[in-house]
mmCIF file of C-alpha atoms and ligand atoms in Angstrom:
data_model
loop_
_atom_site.group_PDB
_atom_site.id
_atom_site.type_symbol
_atom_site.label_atom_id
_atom_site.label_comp_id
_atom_site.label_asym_id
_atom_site.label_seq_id
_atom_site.Cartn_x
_atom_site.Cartn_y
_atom_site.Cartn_z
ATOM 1 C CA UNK A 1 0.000 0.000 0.000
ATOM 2 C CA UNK A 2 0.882 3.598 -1.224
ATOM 3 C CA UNK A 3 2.740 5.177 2.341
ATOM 4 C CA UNK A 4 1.017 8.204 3.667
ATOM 5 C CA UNK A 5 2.622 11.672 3.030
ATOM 6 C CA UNK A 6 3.454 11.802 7.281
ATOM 7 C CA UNK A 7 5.014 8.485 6.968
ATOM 8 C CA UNK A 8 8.685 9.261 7.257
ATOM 9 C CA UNK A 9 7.966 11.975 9.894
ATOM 10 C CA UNK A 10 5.732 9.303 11.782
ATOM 11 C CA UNK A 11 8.536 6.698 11.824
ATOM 12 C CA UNK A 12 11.165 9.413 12.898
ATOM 13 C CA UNK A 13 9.457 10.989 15.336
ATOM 14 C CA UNK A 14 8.022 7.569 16.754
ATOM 15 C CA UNK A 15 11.631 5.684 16.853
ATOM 16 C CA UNK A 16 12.881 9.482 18.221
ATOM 17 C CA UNK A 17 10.369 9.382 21.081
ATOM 18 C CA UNK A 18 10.795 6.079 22.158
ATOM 19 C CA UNK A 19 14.640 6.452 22.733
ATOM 20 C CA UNK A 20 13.809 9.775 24.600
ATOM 21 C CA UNK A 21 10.992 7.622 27.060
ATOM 22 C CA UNK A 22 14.160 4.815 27.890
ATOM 23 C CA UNK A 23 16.358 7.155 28.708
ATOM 24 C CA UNK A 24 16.438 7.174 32.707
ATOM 25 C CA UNK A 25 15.718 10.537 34.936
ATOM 26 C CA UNK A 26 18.565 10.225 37.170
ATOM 27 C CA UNK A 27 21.996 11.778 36.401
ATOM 28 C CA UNK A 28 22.775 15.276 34.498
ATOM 29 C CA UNK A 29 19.069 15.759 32.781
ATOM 30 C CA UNK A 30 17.939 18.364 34.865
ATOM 31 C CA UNK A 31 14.838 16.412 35.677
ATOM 32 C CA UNK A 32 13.306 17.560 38.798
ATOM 33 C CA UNK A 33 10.974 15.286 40.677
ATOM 34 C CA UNK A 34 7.402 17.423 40.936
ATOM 35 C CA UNK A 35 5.003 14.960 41.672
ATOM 36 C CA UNK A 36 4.637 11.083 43.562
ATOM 37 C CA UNK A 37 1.190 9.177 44.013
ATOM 38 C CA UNK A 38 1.830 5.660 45.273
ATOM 39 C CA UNK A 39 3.683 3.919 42.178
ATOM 40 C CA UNK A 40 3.660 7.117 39.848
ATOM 41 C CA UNK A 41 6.746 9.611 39.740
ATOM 42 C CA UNK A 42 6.626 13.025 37.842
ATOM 43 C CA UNK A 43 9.613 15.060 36.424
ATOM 44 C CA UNK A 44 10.051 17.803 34.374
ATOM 45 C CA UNK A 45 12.562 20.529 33.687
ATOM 46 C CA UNK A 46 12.464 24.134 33.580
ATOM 47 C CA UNK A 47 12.708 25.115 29.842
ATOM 48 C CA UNK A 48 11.490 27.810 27.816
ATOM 49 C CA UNK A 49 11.578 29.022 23.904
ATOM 50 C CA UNK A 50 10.925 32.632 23.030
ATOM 51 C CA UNK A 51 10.233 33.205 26.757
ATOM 52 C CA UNK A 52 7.173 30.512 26.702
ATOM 53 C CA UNK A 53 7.241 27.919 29.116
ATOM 54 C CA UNK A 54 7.950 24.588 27.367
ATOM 55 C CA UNK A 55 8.503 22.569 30.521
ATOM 56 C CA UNK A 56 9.321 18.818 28.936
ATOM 57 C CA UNK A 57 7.573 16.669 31.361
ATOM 58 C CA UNK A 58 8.290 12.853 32.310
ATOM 59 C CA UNK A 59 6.214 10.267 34.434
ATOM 60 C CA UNK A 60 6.847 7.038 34.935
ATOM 61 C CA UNK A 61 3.965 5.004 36.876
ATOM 62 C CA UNK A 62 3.326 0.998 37.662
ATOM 63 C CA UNK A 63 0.077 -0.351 37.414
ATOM 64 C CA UNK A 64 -1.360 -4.065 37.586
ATOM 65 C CA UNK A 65 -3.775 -5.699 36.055
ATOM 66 C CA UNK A 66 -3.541 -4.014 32.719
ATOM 67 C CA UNK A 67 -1.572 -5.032 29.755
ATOM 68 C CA UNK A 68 0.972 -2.371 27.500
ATOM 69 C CA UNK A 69 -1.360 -3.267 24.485
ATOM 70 C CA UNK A 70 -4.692 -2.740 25.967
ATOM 71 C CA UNK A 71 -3.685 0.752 28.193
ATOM 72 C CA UNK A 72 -1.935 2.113 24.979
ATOM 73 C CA UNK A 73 -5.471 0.853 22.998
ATOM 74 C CA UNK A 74 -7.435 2.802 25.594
ATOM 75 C CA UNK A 75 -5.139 6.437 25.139
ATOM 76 C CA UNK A 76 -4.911 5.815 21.187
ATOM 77 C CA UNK A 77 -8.637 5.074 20.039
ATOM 78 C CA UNK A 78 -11.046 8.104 19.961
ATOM 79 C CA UNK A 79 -14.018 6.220 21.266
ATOM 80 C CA UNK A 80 -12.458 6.101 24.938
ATOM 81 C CA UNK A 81 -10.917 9.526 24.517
ATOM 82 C CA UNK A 82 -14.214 11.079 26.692
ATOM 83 C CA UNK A 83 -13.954 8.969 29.772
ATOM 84 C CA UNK A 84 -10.259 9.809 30.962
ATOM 85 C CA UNK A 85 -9.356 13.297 29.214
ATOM 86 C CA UNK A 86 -11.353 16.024 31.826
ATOM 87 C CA UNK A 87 -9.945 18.622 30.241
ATOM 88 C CA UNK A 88 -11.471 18.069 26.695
ATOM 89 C CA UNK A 89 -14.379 20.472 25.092
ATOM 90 C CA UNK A 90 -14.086 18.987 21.369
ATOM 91 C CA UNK A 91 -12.582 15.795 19.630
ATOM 92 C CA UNK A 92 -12.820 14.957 16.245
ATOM 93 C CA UNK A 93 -10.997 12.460 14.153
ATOM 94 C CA UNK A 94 -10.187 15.044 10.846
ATOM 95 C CA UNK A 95 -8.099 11.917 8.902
ATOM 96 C CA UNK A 96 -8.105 8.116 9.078
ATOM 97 C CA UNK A 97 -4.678 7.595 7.787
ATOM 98 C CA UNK A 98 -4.464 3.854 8.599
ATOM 99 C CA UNK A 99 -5.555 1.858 11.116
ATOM 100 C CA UNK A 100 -3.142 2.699 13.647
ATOM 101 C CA UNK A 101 -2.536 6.550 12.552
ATOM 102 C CA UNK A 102 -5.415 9.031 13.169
ATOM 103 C CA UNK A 103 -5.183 12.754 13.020
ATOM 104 C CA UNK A 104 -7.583 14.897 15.927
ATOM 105 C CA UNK A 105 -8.339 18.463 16.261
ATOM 106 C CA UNK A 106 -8.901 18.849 19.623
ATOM 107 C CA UNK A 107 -10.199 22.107 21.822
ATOM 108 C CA UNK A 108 -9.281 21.817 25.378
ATOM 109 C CA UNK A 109 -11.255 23.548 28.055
ATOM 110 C CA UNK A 110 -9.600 27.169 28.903
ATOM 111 C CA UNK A 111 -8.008 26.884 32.248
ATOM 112 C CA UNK A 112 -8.196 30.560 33.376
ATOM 113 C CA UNK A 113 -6.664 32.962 32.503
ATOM 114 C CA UNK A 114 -4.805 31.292 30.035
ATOM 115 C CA UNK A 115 -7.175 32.316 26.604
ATOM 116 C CA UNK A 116 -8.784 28.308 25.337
ATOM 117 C CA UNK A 117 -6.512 25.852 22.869
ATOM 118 C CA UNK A 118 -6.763 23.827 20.617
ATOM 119 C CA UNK A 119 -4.537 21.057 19.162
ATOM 120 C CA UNK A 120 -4.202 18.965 15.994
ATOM 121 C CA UNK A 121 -1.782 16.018 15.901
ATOM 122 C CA UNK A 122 -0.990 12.874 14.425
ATOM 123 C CA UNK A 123 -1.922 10.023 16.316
ATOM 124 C CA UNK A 124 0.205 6.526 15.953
ATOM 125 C CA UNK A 125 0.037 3.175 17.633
ATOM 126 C CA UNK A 126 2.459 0.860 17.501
ATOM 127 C CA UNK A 127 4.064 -2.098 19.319
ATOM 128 C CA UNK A 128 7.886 -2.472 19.397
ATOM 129 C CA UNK A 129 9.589 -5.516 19.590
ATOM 130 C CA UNK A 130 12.510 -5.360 22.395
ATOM 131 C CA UNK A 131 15.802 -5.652 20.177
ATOM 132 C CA UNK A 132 17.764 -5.272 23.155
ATOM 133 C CA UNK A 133 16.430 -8.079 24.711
ATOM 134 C CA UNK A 134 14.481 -10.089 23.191
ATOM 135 C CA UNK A 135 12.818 -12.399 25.975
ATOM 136 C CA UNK A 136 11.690 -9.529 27.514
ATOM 137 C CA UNK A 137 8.137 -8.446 26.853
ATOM 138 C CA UNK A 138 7.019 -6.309 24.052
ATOM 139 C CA UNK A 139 6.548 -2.422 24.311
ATOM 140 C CA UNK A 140 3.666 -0.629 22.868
ATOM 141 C CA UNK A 141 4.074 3.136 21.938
ATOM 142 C CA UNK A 142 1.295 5.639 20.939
ATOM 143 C CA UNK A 143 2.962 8.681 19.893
ATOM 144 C CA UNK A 144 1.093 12.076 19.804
ATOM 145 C CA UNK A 145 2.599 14.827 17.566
ATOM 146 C CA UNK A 146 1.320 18.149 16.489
ATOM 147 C CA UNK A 147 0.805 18.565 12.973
ATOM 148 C CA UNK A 148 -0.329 21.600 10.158
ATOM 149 C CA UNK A 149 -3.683 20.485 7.676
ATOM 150 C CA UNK A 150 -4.507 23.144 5.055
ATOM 151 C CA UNK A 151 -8.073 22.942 6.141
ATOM 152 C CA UNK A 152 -7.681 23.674 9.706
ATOM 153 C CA UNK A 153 -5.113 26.590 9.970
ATOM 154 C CA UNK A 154 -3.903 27.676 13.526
ATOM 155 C CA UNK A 155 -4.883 31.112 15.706
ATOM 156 C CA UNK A 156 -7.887 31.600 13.119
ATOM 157 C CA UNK A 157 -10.809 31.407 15.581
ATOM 158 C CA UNK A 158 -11.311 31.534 19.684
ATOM 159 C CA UNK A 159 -8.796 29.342 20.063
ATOM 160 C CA UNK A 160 -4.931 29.517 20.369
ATOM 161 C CA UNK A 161 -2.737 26.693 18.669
ATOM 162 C CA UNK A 162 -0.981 24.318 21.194
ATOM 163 C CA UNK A 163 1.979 22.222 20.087
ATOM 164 C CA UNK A 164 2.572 19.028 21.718
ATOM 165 C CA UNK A 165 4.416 15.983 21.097
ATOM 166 C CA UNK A 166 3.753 13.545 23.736
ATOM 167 C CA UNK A 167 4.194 10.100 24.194
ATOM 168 C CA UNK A 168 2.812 6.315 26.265
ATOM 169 C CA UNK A 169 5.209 3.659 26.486
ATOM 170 C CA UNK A 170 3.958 0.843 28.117
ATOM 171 C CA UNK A 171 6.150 -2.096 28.659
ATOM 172 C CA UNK A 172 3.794 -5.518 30.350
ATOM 173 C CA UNK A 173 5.335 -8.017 32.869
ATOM 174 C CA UNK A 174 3.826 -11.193 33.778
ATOM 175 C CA UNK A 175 4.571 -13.163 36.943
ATOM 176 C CA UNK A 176 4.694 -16.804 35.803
ATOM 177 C CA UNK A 177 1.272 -18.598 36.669
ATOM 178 C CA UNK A 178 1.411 -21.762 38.888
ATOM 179 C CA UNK A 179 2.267 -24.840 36.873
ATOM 180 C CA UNK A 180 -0.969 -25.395 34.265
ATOM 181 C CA UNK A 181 -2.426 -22.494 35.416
ATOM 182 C CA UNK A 182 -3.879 -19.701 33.770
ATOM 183 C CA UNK A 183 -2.254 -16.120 33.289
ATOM 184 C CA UNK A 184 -4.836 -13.840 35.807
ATOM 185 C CA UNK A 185 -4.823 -9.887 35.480
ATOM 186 C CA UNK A 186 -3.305 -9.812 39.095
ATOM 187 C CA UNK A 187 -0.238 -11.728 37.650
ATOM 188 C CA UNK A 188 0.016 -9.098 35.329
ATOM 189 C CA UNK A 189 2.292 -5.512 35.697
ATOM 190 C CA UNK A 190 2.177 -2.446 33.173
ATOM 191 C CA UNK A 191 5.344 -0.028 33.363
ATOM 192 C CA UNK A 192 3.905 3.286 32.008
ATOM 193 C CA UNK A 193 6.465 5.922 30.797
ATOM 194 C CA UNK A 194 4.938 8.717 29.919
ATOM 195 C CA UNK A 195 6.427 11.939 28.078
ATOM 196 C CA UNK A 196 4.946 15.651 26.754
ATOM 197 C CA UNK A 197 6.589 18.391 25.486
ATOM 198 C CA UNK A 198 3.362 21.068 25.211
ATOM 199 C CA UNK A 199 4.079 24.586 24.095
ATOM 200 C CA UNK A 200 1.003 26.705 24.769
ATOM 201 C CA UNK A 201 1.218 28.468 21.402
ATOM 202 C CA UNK A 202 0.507 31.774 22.642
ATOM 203 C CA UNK A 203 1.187 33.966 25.572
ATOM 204 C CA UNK A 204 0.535 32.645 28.699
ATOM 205 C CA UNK A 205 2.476 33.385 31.802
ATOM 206 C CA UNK A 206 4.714 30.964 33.099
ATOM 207 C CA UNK A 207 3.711 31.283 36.955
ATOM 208 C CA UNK A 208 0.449 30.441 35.714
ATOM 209 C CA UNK A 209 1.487 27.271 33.341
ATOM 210 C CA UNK A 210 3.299 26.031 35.986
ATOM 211 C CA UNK A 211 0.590 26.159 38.393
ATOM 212 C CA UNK A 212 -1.519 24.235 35.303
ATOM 213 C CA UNK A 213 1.303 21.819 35.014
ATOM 214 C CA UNK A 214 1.810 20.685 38.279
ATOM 215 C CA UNK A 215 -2.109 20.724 39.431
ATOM 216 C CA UNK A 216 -3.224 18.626 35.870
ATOM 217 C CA UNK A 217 -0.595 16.264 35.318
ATOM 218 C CA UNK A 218 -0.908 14.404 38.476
ATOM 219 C CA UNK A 219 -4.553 14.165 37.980
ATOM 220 C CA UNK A 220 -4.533 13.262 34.686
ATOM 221 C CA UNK A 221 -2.286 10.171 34.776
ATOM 222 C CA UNK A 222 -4.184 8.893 37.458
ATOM 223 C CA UNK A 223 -7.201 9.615 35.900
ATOM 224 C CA UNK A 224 -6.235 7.822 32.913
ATOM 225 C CA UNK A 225 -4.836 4.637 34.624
ATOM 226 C CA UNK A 226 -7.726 4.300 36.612
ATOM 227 C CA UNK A 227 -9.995 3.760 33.640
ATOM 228 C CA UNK A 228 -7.806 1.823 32.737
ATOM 229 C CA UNK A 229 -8.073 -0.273 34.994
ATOM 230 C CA UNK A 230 -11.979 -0.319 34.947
ATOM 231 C CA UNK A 231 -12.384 -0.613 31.166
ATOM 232 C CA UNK A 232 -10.176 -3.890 31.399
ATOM 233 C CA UNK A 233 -10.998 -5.144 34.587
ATOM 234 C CA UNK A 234 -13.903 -7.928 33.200
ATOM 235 C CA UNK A 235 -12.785 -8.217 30.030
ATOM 236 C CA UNK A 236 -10.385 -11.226 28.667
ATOM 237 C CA UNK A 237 -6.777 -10.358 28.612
ATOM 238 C CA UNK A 238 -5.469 -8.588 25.685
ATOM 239 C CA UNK A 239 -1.460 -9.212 25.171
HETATM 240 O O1 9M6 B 301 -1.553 13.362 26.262
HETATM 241 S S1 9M6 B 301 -2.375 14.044 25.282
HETATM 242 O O2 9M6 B 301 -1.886 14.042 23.932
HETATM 243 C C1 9M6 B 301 -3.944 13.270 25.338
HETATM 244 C C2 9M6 B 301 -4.837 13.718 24.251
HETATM 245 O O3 9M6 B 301 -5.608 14.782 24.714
HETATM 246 C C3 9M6 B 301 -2.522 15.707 25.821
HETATM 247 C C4 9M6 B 301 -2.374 16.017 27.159
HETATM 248 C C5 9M6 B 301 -2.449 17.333 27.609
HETATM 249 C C6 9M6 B 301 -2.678 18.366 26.703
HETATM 250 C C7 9M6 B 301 -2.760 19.769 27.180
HETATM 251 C C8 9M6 B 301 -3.526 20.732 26.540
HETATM 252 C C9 9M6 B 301 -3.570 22.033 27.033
HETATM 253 C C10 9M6 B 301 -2.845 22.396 28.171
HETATM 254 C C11 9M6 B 301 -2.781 23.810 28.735
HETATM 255 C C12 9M6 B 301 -1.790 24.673 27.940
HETATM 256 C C13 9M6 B 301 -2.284 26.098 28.176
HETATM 257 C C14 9M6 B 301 -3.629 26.006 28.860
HETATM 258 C C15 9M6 B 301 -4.083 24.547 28.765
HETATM 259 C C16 9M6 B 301 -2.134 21.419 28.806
HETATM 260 C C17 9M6 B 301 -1.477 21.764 30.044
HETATM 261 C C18 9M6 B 301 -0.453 20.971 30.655
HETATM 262 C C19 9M6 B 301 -1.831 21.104 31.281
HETATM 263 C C20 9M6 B 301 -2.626 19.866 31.299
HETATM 264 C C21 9M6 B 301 -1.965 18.731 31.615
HETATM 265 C C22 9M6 B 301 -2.675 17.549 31.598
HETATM 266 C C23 9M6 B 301 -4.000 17.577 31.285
HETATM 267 C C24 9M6 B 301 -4.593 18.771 30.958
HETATM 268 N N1 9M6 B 301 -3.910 19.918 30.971
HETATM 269 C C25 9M6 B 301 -2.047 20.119 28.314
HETATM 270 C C26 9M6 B 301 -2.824 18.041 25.361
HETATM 271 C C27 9M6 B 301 -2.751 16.728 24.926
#
């Protein structure tokens, strides 16, 4: 089949972003720790461009009971989008590239008294075998990145244009089942690594993103996981 016009910049930015989500937060990368909840850890470092804050943001969370396939299913497909993302006014799915690349235009709900976004990106779902080592479990990536459509140009309405590029890496461990025995969800462990670069588009001041940051990133991985965990919970495993 005929590649789509995105493809190269899908595989580069996917390959890109999954190096970046491996590499660890300890050392010289200025990551600070912001946030802990039980299992999940948030980091991010102070960065700006043209004086906006572009804090990159990392968070790295354990959950069980959940597979890397079906959580990164759940934060790919559009039709769950509504139950974990609060701070959503609008989704729509403006291309169908393939079945595992979707581009949304989304308008988030204004968080005062920043002026409302919006956001359209390429959406991409994929699962990576481990080449490092191979008996260890597959990953599964969904890869968010903002991208320009003719048809939907930036700053032309209420809304200002957000640019993100985010990432879910989701790697599953299983504890071996007793001898015959069926794998159960409690045998089952989902390392989350999640990544966002967002930069707000227009002015807003950085006191203020800051305070956005740290208040909705918490919430919303924990949202997230948590329906997770429900969507999955009485359903047959998906590996
Ligand atoms: O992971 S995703 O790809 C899931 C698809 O929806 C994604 C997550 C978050 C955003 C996002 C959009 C707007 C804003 C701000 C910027 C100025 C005023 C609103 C923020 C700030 C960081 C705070 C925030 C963090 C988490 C959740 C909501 N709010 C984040 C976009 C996409």
């Amino acid at each position: 089949a005929v590649k789509h016009r995105l493809w190269p910049e899908i595989e580069k930015v996917t390959m890109e972003q999954l190096h970046y989500a491996r590499l660890g937060v300890g050392g010289a990368g200025g990551w600070q720790l912001f946030a802990e909840d039980g299992d999940m850890r948030m980091y991010r470092r102070e960065e700006e461009a043209d004086g906006l804050v572009v804090d990159p943001l990392k968070a790295c969370h354990v959950v069980k009971g959940v597979t890397g396939h079906e959580v990164c299913n759940i934060f790919f497909s559009p039709e769950y989008r509504s139950g974990w993302e609060a701070t959503l006014e609008d989704m729509t799915v403006v291309e169908n590239i393939s079945n595992d690349t979707l581009i949304f235009l989304q308008t988030h709900k204004r968080i005062w008294p920043a002026t409302q976004r919006d956001s359209l990106f390429w959406s991409h779902i994929r699962r990576v075998s481990d080449d490092q080592d191979p008996d260890a479990h597959d990953l599964w990536i969904v890869c968010n990145h903002s991208t320009e459509l003719p048809d939907y140009p930036a700053n032309t309405g209420k809304c200002v244009r957000l640019y993100l590029s985010v990432s879910l890496v989701c790697q599953t461990f299983i504890d071996p089942p007793k001898e015959g025995e069926r794998i159960k969800r409690e045998d089952i462990t989902c390392k989350i690594t999640y990544c966002s670069v967002v930069n707000p588009g227009g002015w807003a001041p950085a006191s203020v993103l800051r305070a956005v940051y740290k208040r909705e990133y918490p919430k919303f991985l924990k949202r997230f996981t948590s329906f997770c965990i429900d969507q999955c919970k009485d359903k047959p495993i998906v590996f």
